[in-house]
PDB file of C-alpha atoms in Angstrom:
ATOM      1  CA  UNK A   1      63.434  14.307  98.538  1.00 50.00           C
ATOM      2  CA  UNK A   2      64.450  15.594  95.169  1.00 57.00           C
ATOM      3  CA  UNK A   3      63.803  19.462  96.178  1.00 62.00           C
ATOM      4  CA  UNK A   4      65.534  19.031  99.633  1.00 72.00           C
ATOM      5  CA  UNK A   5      69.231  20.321  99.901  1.00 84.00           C
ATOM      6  CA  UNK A   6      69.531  18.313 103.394  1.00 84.00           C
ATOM      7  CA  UNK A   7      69.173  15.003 102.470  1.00 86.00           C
ATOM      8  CA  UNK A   8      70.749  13.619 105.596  1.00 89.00           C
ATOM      9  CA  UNK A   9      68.358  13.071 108.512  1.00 87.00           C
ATOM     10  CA  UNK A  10      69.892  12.677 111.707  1.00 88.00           C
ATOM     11  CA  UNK A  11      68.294  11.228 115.001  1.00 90.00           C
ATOM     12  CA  UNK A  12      68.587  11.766 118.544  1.00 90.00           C
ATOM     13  CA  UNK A  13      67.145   9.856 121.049  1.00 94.00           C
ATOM     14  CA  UNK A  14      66.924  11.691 124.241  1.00 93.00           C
ATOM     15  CA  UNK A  15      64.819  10.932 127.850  1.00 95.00           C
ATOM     16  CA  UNK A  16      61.871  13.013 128.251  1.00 95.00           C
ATOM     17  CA  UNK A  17      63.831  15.247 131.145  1.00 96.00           C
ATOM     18  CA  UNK A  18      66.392  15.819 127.965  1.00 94.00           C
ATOM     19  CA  UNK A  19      63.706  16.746 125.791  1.00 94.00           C
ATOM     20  CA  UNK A  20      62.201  19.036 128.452  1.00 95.00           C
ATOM     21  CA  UNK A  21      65.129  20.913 128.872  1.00 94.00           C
ATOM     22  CA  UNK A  22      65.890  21.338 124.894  1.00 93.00           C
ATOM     23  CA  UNK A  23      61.969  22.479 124.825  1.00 94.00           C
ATOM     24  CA  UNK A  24      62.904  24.940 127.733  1.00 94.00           C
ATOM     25  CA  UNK A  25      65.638  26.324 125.691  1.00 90.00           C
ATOM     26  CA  UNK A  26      64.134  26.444 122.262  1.00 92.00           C
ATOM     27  CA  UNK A  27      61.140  28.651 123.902  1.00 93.00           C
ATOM     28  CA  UNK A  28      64.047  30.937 125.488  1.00 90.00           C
ATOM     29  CA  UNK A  29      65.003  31.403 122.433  1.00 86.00           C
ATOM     30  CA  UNK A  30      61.818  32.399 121.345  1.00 87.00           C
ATOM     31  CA  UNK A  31      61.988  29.092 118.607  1.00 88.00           C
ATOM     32  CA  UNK A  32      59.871  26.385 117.426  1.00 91.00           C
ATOM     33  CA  UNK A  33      62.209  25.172 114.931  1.00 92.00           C
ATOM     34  CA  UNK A  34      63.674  22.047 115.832  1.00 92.00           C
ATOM     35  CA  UNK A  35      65.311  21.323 113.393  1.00 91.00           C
ATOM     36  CA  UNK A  36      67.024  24.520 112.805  1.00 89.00           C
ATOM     37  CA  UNK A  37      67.938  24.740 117.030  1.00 90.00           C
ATOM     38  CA  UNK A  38      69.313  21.158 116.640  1.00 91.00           C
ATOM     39  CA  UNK A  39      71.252  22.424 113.322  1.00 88.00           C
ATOM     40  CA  UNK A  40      72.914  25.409 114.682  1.00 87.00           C
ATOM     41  CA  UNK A  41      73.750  23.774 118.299  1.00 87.00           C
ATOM     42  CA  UNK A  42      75.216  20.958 116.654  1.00 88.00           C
ATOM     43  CA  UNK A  43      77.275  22.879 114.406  1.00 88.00           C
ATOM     44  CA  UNK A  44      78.394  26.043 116.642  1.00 84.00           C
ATOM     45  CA  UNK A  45      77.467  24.321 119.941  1.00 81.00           C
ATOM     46  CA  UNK A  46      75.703  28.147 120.931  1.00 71.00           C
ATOM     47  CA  UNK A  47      73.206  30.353 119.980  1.00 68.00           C
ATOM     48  CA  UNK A  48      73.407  34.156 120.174  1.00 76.00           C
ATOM     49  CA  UNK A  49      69.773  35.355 121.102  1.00 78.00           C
ATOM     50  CA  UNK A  50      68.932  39.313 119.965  1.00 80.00           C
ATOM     51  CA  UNK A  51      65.743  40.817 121.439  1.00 79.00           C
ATOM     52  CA  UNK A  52      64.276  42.395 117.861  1.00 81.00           C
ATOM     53  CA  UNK A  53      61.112  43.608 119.350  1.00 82.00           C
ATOM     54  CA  UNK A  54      62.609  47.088 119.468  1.00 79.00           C
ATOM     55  CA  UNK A  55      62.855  47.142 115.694  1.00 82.00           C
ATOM     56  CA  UNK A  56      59.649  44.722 114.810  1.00 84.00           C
ATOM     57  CA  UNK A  57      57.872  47.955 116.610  1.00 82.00           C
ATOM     58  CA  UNK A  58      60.101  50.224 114.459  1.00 81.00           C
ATOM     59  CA  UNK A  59      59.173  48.398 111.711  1.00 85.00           C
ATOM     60  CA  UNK A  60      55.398  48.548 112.633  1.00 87.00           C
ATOM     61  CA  UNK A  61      55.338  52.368 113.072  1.00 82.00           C
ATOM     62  CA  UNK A  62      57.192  52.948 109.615  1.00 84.00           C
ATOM     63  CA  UNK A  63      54.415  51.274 108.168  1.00 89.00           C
ATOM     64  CA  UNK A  64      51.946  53.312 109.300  1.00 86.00           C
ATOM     65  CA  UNK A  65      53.750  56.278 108.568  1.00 84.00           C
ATOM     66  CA  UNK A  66      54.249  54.969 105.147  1.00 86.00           C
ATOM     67  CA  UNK A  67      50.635  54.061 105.035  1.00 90.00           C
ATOM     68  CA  UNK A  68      49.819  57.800 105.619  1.00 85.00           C
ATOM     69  CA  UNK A  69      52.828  59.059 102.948  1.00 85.00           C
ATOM     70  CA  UNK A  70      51.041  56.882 100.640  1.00 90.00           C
ATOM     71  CA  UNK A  71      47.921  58.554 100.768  1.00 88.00           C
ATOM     72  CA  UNK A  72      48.961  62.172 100.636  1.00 86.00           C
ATOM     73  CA  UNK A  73      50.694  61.061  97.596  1.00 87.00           C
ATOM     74  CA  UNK A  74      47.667  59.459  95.899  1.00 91.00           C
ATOM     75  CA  UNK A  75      45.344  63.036  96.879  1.00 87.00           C
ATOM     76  CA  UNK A  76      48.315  65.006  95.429  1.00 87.00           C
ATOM     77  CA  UNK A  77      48.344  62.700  91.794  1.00 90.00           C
ATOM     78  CA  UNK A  78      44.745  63.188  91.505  1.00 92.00           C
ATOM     79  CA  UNK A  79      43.980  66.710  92.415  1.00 89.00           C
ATOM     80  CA  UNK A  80      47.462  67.813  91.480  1.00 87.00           C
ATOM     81  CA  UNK A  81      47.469  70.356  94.190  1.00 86.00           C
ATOM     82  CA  UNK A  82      50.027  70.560  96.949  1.00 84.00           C
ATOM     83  CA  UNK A  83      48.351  71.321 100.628  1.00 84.00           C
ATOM     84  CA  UNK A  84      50.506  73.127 103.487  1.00 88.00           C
ATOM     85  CA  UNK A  85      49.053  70.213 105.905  1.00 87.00           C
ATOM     86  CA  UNK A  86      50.155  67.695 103.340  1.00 83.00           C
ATOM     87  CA  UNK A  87      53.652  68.906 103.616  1.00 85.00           C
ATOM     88  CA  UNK A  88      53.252  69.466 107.313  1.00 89.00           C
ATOM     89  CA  UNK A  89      51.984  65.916 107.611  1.00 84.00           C
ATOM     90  CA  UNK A  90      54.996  64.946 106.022  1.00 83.00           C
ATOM     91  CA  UNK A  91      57.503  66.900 108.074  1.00 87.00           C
ATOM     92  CA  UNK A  92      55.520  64.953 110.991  1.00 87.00           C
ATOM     93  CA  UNK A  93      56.206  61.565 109.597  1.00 83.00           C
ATOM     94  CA  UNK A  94      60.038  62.155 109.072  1.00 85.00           C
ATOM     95  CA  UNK A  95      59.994  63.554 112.804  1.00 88.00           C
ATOM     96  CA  UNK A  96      58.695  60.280 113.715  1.00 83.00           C
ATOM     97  CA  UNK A  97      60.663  58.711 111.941  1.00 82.00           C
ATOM     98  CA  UNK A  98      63.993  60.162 112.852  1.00 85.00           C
ATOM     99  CA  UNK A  99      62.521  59.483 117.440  1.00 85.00           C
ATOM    100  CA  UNK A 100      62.447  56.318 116.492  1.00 80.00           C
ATOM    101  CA  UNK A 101      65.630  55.921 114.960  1.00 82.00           C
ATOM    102  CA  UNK A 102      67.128  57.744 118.138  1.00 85.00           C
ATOM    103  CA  UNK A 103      65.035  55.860 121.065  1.00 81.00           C
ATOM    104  CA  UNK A 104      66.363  52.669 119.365  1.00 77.00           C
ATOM    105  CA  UNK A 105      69.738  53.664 118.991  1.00 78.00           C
ATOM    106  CA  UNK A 106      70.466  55.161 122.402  1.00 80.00           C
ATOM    107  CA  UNK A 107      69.084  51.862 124.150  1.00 73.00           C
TER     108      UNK A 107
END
């Protein structure tokens, strides 16, 4: 208990329809934090729900496009030598980049 900076625990009792319904909620919410969807209902009584799965996907591609930075970087610090398709490659990613920015933004 020393390490925890909640060192109040509060209990509920509830019927299992109760407890059905909060489960039905929670997994609306796309949660399976209790404790934290008890916490935030209790204090602000409602929970604002954003869909992120446009920018987890964002987030997913600009990995692999960094992935692929990454490694033109590496060939160019070892041969020292600057390829057209390196820069072209490149050019690509930041295109990519920038679609992505605009598909999320104009949804």
């Amino acid at each position: 208990m020393a390490n925890r900076k909640r060192q109040i625990v509060l209990r509920v009792p509830v019927t299992p329809e109760e407890r059905a319904i909060i489960q039905q909620k929670m997994a609306q919410l796309g949660t399976k934090n209790f404790s934290a969807y008890a916490r935030k209902m209790l204090i602000d009584g409602y929970i604002i729900h954003m869909d992120t799965s446009d920018i987890r996907a964002q987030t997913a591609e600009l990995q692999k496009i960094g992935v692929n930075v990454n490694q033109i970087a590496r060939r160019i610090n070892s041969t020292g030598a600057v390829y057209a398709q390196d820069v072209e490659d490149i050019k690509g990613a930041l295109t990519q980049i920038w679609q992505l920015q605009r598909s999320i933004l104009s949804r």
